């Protein structure tokens, strides 16, 4: 197969590395060919902390993906997360030159540049400028101003930025393999591409990708991204709490969470216990089921409360018609929809990638949402490329809206 038909997404997560291989079809759709995985080491809270180790894990996942999908991978779309990622909304404005009365592609580029004329920390780089709405001579709700008559073009953008070196570490980790980096994409933006339909984005929706070390989020109102960010807290904290509170090893706590854990309180029989069998270096233990669920409930509730408080700094959370969509590995926690619904006071759903062709049940894992989302993102960017005279800007970090 010609390699330029392939689109590959890579998530370097805190718990696992995931590589998804997609194939572009002549009819413009994409099909998933395979998913490669490797346990993640050298990553904390979504950021690389041991370069050599992380690189080895990425290599392992890439080789696995190559074998599963029977292709050679040359280039990759990679996601980034981490507490350094920040965002804000800003409006750009350009005047159309007097010798021309039609808005053209250059004006679209210029208005994006204008929206970025705000000071961000010197150590940071722009990751995305995502278009929300255009306004032409004060007319709101313009979807595509190219070709329209106008004197003044304004545009609202959601702008995402992060610490340049940390983003570069992710890029270098891939380039050293050596693989080409096609683009760097904020992880929740990638997940949202496959977790939400366009209709849900239009109704207003919040995507919460709860992984091992981070909880990444992105909020849509009227089809446009309004808020996004990362909390450096995730499922590993739940496991850690279980380990500390019940005085059991981390590996045991993780297994217990996955096999027996629930966010729901008051669902157990009085005095119901779980027997942890003895193991090398572990004497075995009997623990109360309600105690386990209380530990999980408290931590997950805290994560939701923290996120809610962050979101409430702006009014957009009040305009979410479709509700909250939880994805990432933690969305597999029993009862998480109920707890999210209670915390955010709106309908909540556990979600995995849906809106892509060729998805079989084998790929219906919420831990793959980001990597599968990268494929969908890539498809959208590539569809835009010829129209927008797209240039590859790795190093400058560019954006798709
Ligand atoms: N069946 C399950 N029930 C509960 N939790 C689960 C289940 N499966 C996985 N998890 C949890 O999901 C988390 C890993 O999720 P995921 O693979 O999405 O993280 P990641 O992408 O590697 O990390 P991050 O995005 O935070 O850097 C771990 O905390 C793990 O314990
Ligand atoms: Mg993740």
PDB file of C-alpha atoms and ligand atoms in Angstrom, residues 11-17 40 43 45-47 81 187 209-216 234-236 239 254 257-259 327-334 366-368 370, ligand 1:
ATOM      1  CA  UNK A  11      -0.779   8.990  22.010  1.00  0.00           C
ATOM      2  CA  UNK A  12       2.087   8.914  24.493  1.00  0.00           C
ATOM      3  CA  UNK A  13      -0.131   8.449  27.543  1.00  0.00           C
ATOM      4  CA  UNK A  14       0.808   8.100  31.186  1.00  0.00           C
ATOM      5  CA  UNK A  15      -0.461   4.500  31.307  1.00  0.00           C
ATOM      6  CA  UNK A  16      -0.045   3.257  27.759  1.00  0.00           C
ATOM      7  CA  UNK A  17       1.310   4.237  24.368  1.00  0.00           C
ATOM      8  CA  UNK A  40       4.042   3.482  29.079  1.00  0.00           C
ATOM      9  CA  UNK A  43       5.773   9.564  31.337  1.00  0.00           C
ATOM     10  CA  UNK A  45       0.986  13.326  34.243  1.00  0.00           C
ATOM     11  CA  UNK A  46       1.015  13.208  30.454  1.00  0.00           C
ATOM     12  CA  UNK A  47       4.544  14.592  30.105  1.00  0.00           C
ATOM     13  CA  UNK A  81      -1.311  16.836  27.091  1.00  0.00           C
ATOM     14  CA  UNK A 187      -5.267  15.324  23.208  1.00  0.00           C
ATOM     15  CA  UNK A 209     -10.807  12.329  28.762  1.00  0.00           C
ATOM     16  CA  UNK A 210      -9.795  10.742  32.064  1.00  0.00           C
ATOM     17  CA  UNK A 211      -6.580   8.828  31.657  1.00  0.00           C
ATOM     18  CA  UNK A 212      -4.004   7.571  34.101  1.00  0.00           C
ATOM     19  CA  UNK A 213      -2.181  10.807  34.874  1.00  0.00           C
ATOM     20  CA  UNK A 214      -4.318  13.560  33.380  1.00  0.00           C
ATOM     21  CA  UNK A 215      -7.899  14.608  32.894  1.00  0.00           C
ATOM     22  CA  UNK A 216      -8.091  16.534  29.609  1.00  0.00           C
ATOM     23  CA  UNK A 234      -6.387  10.972  36.787  1.00  0.00           C
ATOM     24  CA  UNK A 235      -6.976   7.280  37.417  1.00  0.00           C
ATOM     25  CA  UNK A 236      -3.508   6.707  38.893  1.00  0.00           C
ATOM     26  CA  UNK A 239      -5.241   3.698  42.478  1.00  0.00           C
ATOM     27  CA  UNK A 254      -4.908  -1.231  40.393  1.00  0.00           C
ATOM     28  CA  UNK A 257      -9.992  -1.015  41.103  1.00  0.00           C
ATOM     29  CA  UNK A 258     -10.381  -2.595  37.667  1.00  0.00           C
ATOM     30  CA  UNK A 259     -12.031  -5.818  38.791  1.00  0.00           C
ATOM     31  CA  UNK A 327     -13.801   8.887  27.755  1.00  0.00           C
ATOM     32  CA  UNK A 328     -10.282   7.554  28.452  1.00  0.00           C
ATOM     33  CA  UNK A 329      -9.586   4.503  30.622  1.00  0.00           C
ATOM     34  CA  UNK A 330     -11.362   5.878  33.712  1.00  0.00           C
ATOM     35  CA  UNK A 331     -14.648   5.979  31.829  1.00  0.00           C
ATOM     36  CA  UNK A 332     -14.670   2.184  32.317  1.00  0.00           C
ATOM     37  CA  UNK A 333     -15.122   2.691  36.059  1.00  0.00           C
ATOM     38  CA  UNK A 334     -18.469   1.309  37.143  1.00  0.00           C
ATOM     39  CA  UNK A 366     -12.205   4.453  25.439  1.00  0.00           C
ATOM     40  CA  UNK A 367      -8.437   4.257  26.023  1.00  0.00           C
ATOM     41  CA  UNK A 368      -8.006   4.563  22.226  1.00  0.00           C
ATOM     42  CA  UNK A 370      -7.244  10.147  21.570  1.00  0.00           C
TER      43      UNK A 370
HETATM   44  N1  LIG B   1     -11.786  -1.345  33.409  1.00  0.00           N
HETATM   45  C1  LIG B   1     -11.337  -0.252  34.028  1.00  0.00           C
HETATM   46  N2  LIG B   1     -11.969   0.229  35.105  1.00  0.00           N
HETATM   47  C2  LIG B   1     -11.510   1.323  35.744  1.00  0.00           C
HETATM   48  N3  LIG B   1     -10.416   2.011  35.388  1.00  0.00           N
HETATM   49  C3  LIG B   1      -9.745   1.577  34.309  1.00  0.00           C
HETATM   50  C4  LIG B   1     -10.166   0.433  33.566  1.00  0.00           C
HETATM   51  N4  LIG B   1      -9.289   0.250  32.549  1.00  0.00           N
HETATM   52  C5  LIG B   1      -8.378   1.238  32.658  1.00  0.00           C
HETATM   53  N5  LIG B   1      -8.625   2.017  33.706  1.00  0.00           N
HETATM   54  C6  LIG B   1      -7.849   3.169  34.195  1.00  0.00           C
HETATM   55  O1  LIG B   1      -7.669   4.064  33.136  1.00  0.00           O
HETATM   56  C7  LIG B   1      -6.410   4.735  33.303  1.00  0.00           C
HETATM   57  C8  LIG B   1      -5.656   4.687  31.989  1.00  0.00           C
HETATM   58  O2  LIG B   1      -6.441   5.291  31.007  1.00  0.00           O
HETATM   59  P1  LIG B   1      -5.818   5.746  29.601  1.00  0.00           P
HETATM   60  O3  LIG B   1      -5.226   4.596  28.901  1.00  0.00           O
HETATM   61  O4  LIG B   1      -6.868   6.511  28.901  1.00  0.00           O
HETATM   62  O5  LIG B   1      -4.647   6.685  30.123  1.00  0.00           O
HETATM   63  P2  LIG B   1      -3.434   7.326  29.309  1.00  0.00           P
HETATM   64  O6  LIG B   1      -3.953   7.856  28.022  1.00  0.00           O
HETATM   65  O7  LIG B   1      -2.295   6.366  29.215  1.00  0.00           O
HETATM   66  O8  LIG B   1      -2.986   8.472  30.307  1.00  0.00           O
HETATM   67  P3  LIG B   1      -3.056  10.074  30.189  1.00  0.00           P
HETATM   68  O9  LIG B   1      -3.938  10.423  29.038  1.00  0.00           O
HETATM   69  O10 LIG B   1      -3.606  10.487  31.498  1.00  0.00           O
HETATM   70  O11 LIG B   1      -1.644  10.507  30.015  1.00  0.00           O
HETATM   71  C9  LIG B   1      -5.676   4.047  34.436  1.00  0.00           C
HETATM   72  O12 LIG B   1      -5.760   4.822  35.606  1.00  0.00           O
HETATM   73  C10 LIG B   1      -6.450   2.742  34.601  1.00  0.00           C
HETATM   74  O13 LIG B   1      -6.446   2.302  35.939  1.00  0.00           O
END
